XYZ file of C-alpha atoms in Angstrom:
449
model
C -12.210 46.654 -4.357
C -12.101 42.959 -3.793
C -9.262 41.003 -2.830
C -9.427 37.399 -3.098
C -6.283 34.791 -2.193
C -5.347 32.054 -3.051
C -2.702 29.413 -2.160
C 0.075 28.504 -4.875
C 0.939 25.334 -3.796
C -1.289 23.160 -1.082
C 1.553 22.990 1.048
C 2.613 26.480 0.848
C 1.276 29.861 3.165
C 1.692 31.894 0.549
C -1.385 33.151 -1.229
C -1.999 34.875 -4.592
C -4.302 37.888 -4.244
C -7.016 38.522 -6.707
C -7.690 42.399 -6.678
C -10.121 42.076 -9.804
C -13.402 40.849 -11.297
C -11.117 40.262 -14.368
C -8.435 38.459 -12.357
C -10.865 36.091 -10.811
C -12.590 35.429 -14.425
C -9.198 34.370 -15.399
C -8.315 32.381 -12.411
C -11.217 29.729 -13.085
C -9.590 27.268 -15.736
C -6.703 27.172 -14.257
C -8.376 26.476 -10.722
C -11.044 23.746 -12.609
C -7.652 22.355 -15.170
C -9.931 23.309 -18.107
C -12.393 26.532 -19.829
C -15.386 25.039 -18.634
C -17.471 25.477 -21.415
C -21.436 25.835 -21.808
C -21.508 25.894 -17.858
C -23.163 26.805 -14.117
C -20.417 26.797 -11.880
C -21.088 27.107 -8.690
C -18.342 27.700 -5.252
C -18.682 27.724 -2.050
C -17.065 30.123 0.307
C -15.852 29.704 3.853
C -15.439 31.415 7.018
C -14.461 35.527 7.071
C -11.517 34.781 4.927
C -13.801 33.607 1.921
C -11.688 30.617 1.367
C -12.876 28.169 -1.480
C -14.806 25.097 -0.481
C -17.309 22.570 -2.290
C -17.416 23.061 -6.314
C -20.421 21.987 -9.013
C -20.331 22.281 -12.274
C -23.273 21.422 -14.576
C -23.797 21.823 -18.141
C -26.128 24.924 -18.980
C -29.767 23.697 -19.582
C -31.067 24.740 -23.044
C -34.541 25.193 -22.257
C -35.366 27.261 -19.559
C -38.260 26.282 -18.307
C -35.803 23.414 -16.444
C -33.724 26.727 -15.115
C -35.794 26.863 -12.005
C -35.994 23.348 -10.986
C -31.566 22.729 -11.638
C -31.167 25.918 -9.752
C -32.704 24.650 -6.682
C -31.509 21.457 -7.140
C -27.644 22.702 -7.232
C -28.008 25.031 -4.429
C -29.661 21.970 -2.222
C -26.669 19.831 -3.205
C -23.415 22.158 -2.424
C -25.043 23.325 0.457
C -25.707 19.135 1.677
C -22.262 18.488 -0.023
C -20.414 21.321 2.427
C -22.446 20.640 5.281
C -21.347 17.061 5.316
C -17.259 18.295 4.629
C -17.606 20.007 8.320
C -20.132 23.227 7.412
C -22.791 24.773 5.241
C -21.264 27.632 3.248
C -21.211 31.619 4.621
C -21.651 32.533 0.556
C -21.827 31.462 -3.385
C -19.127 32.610 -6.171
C -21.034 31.570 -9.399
C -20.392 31.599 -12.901
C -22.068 31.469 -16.655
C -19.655 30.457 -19.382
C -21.334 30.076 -22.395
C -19.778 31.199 -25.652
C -22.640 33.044 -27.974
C -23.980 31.055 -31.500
C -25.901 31.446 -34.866
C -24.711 35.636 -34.637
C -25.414 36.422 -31.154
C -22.822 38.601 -29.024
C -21.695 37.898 -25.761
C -23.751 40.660 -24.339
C -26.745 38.719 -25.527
C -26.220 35.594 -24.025
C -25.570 37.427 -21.021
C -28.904 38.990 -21.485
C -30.255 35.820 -21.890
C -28.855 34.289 -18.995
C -29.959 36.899 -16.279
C -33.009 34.664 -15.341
C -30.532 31.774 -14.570
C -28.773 33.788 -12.789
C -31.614 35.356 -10.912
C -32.599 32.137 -10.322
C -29.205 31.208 -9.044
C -29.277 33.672 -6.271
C -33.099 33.818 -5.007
C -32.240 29.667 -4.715
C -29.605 30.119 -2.120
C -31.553 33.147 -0.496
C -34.076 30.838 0.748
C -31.462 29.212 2.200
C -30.237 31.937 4.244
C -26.975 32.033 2.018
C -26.149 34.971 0.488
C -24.395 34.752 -3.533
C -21.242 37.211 -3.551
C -20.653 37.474 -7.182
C -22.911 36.216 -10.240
C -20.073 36.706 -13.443
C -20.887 35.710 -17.338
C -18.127 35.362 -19.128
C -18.765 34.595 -22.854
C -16.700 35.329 -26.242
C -13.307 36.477 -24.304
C -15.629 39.322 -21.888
C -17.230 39.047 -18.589
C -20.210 40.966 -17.030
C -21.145 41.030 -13.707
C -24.801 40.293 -12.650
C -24.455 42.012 -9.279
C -22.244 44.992 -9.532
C -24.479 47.989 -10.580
C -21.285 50.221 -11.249
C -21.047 50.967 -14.834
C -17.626 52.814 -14.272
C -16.099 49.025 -13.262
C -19.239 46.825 -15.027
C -19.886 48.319 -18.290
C -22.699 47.245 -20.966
C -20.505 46.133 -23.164
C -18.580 44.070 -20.827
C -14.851 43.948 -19.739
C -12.367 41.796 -21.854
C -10.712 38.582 -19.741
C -7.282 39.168 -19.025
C -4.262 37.691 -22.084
C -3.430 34.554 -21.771
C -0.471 33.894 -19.684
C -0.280 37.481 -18.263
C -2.406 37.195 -15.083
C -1.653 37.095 -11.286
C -2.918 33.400 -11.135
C -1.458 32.338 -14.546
C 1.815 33.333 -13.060
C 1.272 31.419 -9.735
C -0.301 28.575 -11.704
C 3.103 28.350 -14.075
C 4.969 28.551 -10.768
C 3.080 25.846 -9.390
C 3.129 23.460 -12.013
C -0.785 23.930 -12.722
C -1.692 23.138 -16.382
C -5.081 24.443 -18.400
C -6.017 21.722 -20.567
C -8.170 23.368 -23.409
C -11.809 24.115 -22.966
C -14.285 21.323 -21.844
C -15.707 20.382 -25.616
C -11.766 19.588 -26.295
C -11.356 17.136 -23.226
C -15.024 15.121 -23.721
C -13.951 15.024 -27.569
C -11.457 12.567 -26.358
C -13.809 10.592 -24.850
C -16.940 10.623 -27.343
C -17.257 8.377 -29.781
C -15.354 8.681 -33.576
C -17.257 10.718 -36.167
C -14.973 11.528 -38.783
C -15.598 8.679 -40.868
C -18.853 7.015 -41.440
C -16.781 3.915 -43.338
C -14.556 3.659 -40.354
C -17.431 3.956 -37.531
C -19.574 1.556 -39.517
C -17.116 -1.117 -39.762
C -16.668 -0.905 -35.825
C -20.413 -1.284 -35.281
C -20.132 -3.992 -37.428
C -17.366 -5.455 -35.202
C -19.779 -4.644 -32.279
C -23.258 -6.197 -33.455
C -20.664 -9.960 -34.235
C -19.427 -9.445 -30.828
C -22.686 -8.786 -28.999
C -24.343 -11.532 -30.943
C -21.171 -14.249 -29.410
C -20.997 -12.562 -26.338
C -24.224 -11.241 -24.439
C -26.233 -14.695 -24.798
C -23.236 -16.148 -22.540
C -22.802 -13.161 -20.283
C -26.506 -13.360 -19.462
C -27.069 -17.148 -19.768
C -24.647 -17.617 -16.829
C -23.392 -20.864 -17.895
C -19.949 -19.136 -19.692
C -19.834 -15.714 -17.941
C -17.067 -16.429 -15.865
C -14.996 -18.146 -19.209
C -16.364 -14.451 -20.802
C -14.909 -12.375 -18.105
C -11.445 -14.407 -18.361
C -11.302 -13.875 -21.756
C -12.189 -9.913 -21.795
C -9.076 -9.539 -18.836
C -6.677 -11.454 -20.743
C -7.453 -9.174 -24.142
C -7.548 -6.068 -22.254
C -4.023 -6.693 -20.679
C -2.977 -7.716 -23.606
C -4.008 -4.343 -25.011
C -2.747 -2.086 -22.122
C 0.814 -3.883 -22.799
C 0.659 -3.123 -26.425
C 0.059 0.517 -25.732
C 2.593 0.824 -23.078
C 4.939 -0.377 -25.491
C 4.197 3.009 -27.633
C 5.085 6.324 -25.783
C 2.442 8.861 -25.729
C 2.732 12.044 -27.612
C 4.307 15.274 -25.651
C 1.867 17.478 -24.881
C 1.996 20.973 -27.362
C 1.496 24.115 -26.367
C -0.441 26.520 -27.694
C -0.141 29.658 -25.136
C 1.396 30.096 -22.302
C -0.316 27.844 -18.746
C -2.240 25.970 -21.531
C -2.006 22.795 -23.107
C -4.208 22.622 -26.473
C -6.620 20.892 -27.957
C -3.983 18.566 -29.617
C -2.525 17.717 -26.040
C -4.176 14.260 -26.781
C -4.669 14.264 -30.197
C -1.622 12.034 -31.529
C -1.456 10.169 -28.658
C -5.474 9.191 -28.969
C -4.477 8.643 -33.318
C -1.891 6.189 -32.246
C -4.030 4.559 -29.853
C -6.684 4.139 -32.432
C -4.335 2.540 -34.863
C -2.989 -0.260 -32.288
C -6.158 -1.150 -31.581
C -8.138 -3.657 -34.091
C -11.995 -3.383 -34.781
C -13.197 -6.990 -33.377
C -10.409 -6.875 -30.641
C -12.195 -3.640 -29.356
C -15.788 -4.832 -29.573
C -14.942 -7.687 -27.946
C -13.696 -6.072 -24.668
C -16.528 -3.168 -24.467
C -19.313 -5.874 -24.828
C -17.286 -7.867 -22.077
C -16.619 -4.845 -19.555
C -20.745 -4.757 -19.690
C -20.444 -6.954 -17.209
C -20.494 -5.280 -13.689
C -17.699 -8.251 -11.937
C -15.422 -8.075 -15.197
C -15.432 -4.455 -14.902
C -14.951 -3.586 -11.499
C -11.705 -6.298 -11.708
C -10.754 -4.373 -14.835
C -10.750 -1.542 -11.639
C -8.286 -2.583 -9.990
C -5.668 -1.576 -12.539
C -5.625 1.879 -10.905
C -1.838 2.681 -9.964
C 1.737 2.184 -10.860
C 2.900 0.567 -14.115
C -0.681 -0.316 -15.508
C -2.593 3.493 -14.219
C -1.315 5.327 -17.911
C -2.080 2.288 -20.437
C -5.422 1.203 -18.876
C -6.489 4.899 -18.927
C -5.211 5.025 -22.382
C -7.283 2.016 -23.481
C -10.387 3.351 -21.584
C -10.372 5.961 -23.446
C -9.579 4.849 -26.669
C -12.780 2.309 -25.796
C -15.189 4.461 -25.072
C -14.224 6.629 -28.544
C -15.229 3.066 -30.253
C -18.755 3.085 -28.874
C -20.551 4.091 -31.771
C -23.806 4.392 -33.265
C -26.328 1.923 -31.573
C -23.646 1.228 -29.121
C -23.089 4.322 -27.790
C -24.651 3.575 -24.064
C -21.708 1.205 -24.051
C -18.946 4.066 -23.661
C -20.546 4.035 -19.782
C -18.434 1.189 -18.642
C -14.950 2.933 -20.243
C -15.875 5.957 -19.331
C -16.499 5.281 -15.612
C -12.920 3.279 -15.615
C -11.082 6.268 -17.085
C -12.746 8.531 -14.452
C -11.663 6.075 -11.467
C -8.252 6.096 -13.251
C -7.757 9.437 -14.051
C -8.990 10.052 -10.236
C -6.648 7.569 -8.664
C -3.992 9.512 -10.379
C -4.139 12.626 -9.310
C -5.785 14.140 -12.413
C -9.081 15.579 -11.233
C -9.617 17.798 -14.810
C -9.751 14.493 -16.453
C -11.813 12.487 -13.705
C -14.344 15.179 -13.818
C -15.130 14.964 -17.574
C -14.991 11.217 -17.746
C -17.716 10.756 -15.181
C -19.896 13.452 -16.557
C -20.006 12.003 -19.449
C -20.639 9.173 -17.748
C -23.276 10.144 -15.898
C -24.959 12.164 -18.949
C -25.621 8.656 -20.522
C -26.549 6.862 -17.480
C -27.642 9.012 -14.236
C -28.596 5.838 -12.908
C -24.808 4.289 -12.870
C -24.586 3.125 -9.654
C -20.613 2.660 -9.999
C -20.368 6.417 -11.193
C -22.750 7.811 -9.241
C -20.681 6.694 -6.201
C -17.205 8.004 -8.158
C -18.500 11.202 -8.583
C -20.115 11.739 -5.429
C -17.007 10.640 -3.283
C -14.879 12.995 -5.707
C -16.948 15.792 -5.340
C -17.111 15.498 -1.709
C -13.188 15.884 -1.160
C -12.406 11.984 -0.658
C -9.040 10.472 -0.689
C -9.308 7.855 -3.130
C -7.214 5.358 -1.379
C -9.719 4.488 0.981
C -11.352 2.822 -2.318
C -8.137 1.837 -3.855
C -7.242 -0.063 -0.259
C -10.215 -1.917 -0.338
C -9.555 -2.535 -4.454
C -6.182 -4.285 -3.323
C -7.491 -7.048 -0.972
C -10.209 -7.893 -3.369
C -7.681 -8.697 -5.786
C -5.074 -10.586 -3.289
C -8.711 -12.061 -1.711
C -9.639 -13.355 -5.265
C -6.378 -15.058 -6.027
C -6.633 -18.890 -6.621
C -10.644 -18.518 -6.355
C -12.946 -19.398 -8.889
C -15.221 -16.068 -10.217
C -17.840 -17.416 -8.917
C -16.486 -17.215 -5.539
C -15.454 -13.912 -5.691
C -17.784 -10.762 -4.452
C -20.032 -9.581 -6.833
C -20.391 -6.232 -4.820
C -17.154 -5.843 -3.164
C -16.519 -2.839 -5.194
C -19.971 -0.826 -4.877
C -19.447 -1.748 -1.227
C -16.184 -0.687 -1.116
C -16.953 2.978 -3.026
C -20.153 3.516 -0.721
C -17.756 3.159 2.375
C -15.371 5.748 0.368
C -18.556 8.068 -0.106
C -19.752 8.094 3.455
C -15.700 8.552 5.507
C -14.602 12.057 5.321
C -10.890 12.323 3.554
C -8.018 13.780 5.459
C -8.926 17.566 5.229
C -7.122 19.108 2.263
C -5.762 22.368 2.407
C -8.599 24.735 0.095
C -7.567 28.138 -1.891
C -8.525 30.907 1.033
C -10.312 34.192 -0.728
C -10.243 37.555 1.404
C -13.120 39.607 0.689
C -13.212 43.563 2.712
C -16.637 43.120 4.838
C -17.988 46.760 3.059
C -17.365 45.667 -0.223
C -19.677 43.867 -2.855
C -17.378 40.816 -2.971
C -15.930 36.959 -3.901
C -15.649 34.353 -6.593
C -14.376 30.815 -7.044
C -13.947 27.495 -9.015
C -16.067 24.161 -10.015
C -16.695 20.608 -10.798
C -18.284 18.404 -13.383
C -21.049 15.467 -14.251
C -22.519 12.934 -16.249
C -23.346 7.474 -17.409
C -25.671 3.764 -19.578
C -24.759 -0.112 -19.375
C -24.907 -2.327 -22.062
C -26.069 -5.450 -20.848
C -28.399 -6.187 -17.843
C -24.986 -7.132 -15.387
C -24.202 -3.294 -16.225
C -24.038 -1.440 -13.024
C-alpha cells in the first residue's frame, strides 16, 4: 500500500496521509482549487519522502498525432522548471481527467488515452526519471495505468471517493481550502457572453464605433497618451461603481466545494453596471501595452477585488471579431487574481490567456514566474515605484518597458522557498501521486504586448 502525506496548513508539521489510489484521485481539486477538466496533469516528486514539487497542467490534445510531441515537451519543461527551483525531480505523479462524450464510458476514454499515457512515461524515461503513478479518472471512476493488480485496479474502474467524505476533504475543510467547480465553470467566467446573439451583437457594435475613434489615435501617436488618460479615468470610474455593489456570497453546492454559481450573480450584476460603449471603450484602450501595464498597478488593497471584477467582466465583453481582445483583461485578472493570493483563479485567467496569444509577452512572463514558485511582490515592488516614479511626468516620459522588465527580473530570482505538500511512498511498493497547474493569450492593436 501507498502512503502519501500531505501538510494541512503551510505552516503546520502535521501531514494528512493518503493510504489510497482513491484518496489521492480525490485529493487533486482540492490541491489544484478546481476539477481540472479535459486535462494532463503532471507533479513532480521530491527527495525519499515523495514530497510535491513543480505542477503543469495542459489541456488534453484532441488529435493525437500532437500526443508525442506535448509529451516531450511537458516532461522537458517540469523537469527545467524543478531544476531551476533547487533540483530535477526523483519521480512523476500524472493524471488524465477527461470526462467521456457522444456515448462513450469512462473505461473507453481510458482506453483511449493509454497511448498518452504511454507516451507520458517513456518521455520522462529518457530522462532518467522514473513516473510513479499514471491515474485516469473520468465520469466519477479512476483506473490506474501502472498497477497490474486487478484485485485493487479493476476493468471497470474504482469509483472516486463522495464528496466531502475523504481524508483530504476533511483536512482541506479544516484548512480553509475551497474547490471551486470544475475548470469549464471557472474559464466560463472569463469567455466571452453567448447567451444572446441581440445582446453580443449590440456590444460588437459598441466595439467596431470604438475601434474606429480609438485605434487610428493609439497608433498615430499624436493622441495616445490623451487615449491612455482617458481609458484610466473610465476604468476607475468603473472599478468604483462596482465596489459600490457587494459581490454575491458564494453558494454551496456540496460539502469543500463552491459551485458553478459561486460567480454567477456576482458576474450578472457586473454585467448590468457596466454600459455597452463604456466597455468597448476601455478594452480597445487597454490594447495598448503602457495603458495596460498602468492599469497593473491596481494589484492590492482597496482597488485588488473591483479591478479583478472589471477584468473579468471585460474580457466576457470581447465578442465575436473581438475576441483576441479578452488577452489584455485576461492577463490583468491573472496578475490580480495572483497578487491576491488566489492561484485557482490566476491559473485559468492566464491560460486562457495564453490559448489566444502564446506569444503574450506580458503573460508569458506571469505564468512562467507563477509556475516557477515566485513571490509576486518582487513584481508588485517594482509596480509601486513605477507608479510613485511616474507621478507629475508626462506619459511620454514614463517607461514603456518598466513592467516587462520588472516581470523578467521576477521570472529569473528564486521566491523565498515555500513550504510543499511532502508524500511518503514505502521504497517496495508501486507508488505516488500529486497536483497541477494551468495555461493559455492575443492583442488587439499593434502596442499589444
Amino acid at each position: 500500500m501507498n502512503k502519501h502525506s500531505e501538510p494541512t496548513r503551510p505552516a503546520d508539521e502535521q501531514q494528512v496521509t493518503l493510504r489510497s489510489p482513491a484518496e489521492l484521485a480525490d485529493a487533486l481539486p482540492f490541491l489544484m482549487g478546481f476539477h481540472p477538466s479535459d486535462s494532463v496533469v503532471l507533479v513532480a516528486l521530491h527527495g525519499d519522502e515523495g514530497r510535491f514539487g513543480g505542477r503543469l497542467r495542459l489541456g488534453i490534445p484532441r488529435a493525437p498525432r500532437e500526443w508525442a510531441p506535448v509529451a516531450g515537451q511537458l516532461a522537458a519543461c517540469l523537469v527545467e522548471g524543478s531544476a531551476r527551483r533547487g533540483s530535477p525531480p526523483d519521480g512523476i505523479v500524472a493524471f488524465l481527467c477527461q470526462d467521456p462524450q457522444d456515448g462513450d464510458t469512462g473505461r473507453g476514454v481510458r482506453d483511449r488515452l493509454y497511448p498518452l499515457a504511454q507516451l507520458i512515461r517513456t518521455s520522462f524515461g529518457r530522462l532518467d526519471i522514473p513516473v510513479r503513478e499514471v491515474l485516469c479518472i473520468s465520469d466519477g471512476r479512476f483506473w490506474s495505468y501502472c498497477c497490474p493488480d486487478t484485485r485493487c485496479c479493476p476493468p471497470e474502474g474504482n469509483p472516486l471517493a463522495l464528496p466531502g467524505t475523504s481524508v483530504m476533504a476533511a483536512a482541506s475543510a479544516y484548512a480553509g481550502i475551497q474547490v471551486r467547480g470544475s475548470l469549464r465553470e471557472m474559464e466560463a467566467r472569463l469567455e466571452p457572453w453567448r447567451g444572446s446573439a441581440g445582446r453580443a451583437a449590440e456590444q460588437e457594435q459598441a466595439l467596431d464605433e470604438a475601434a474606429g475613434a480609438l485605434v487610428p489615435m493609439i497608433l498615430g501617436g499624436g493622441n495616445r497618451e490623451e487615449v491612455g488618460e482617458t481609458t484610466l479615468r473610465a476604468a476607475r470610474d468603473l472599478m468604483n461603481r462596482l465596489g459600490r455593489t457587494r459581490p454575491a456570497a458564494p453558494r454551496r453546492e456540496e460539502t469543500g466545494r463552491v459551485g458553478a454559481g459561486a460567480g454567477g450573480d456576482t458576474d450578472v450584476t457586473d454585467d448590468r453596471l457596466i454600459a455597452d460603449d463604456e466597455a468597448a471603450a476601455v478594452i480597445i484602450g487597454l490594447q495598448d501595452r503602457e495603458t495596460r501595464d498602468r492599469a497593473a498597478q491596481w494589484m492590492e488593497g482597496p482597488d485588488a477585488e473591483p479591478a479583478l471584477r472589471l477584468w473579468r467582466a471585460l474580457a466576457r465583453r470581447c465578442v465575436g471579431a473581438y475576441s483576441e481582445h479578452a488577452v489584455a483583461p485576461l492577463t490583468l485578472a491573472g496578475w490580480v487574481a495572483w497578487s491576491s493570493g488566489d492561484e485557482p483563479a490566476a491559473r485559468v485567467a492566464l491560460g486562457l490567456a495564453l490559448r489566444l496569444d502564446p506569444s503574450y509577452t506580458f503573460a508569458q512572463l506571469l505564468h512562467q514566474a507563477f509556475n516557477e514558485g515566485l513571490d509576486p511582490e518582487t513584481l508588485r515592488r517594482c509596480m509601486r515605484a513605477q507608479n510613485i516614479a511616474a507621478v507629475g511626468q508626462p506619459a511620454t516620459k514614463r517607461p514603456k518597458k518598466a513592467v516587462r522588465r520588472a516581470a523578467r527580473k521576477t521570472a529569473v530570482k528564486k521566491a523565498t522557498p515555500r513550504t510543499v505538500p511532502s508524500q511518503r511512498t514505502r521504497p517496495a511498493t508501486p507508488a505516488a501521486r500529486g497536483r497541477a497547474a494551468g495555461r493559455g493569450g492575443q492583442r488587439g492593436t499593434k502596442t499589444g504586448k
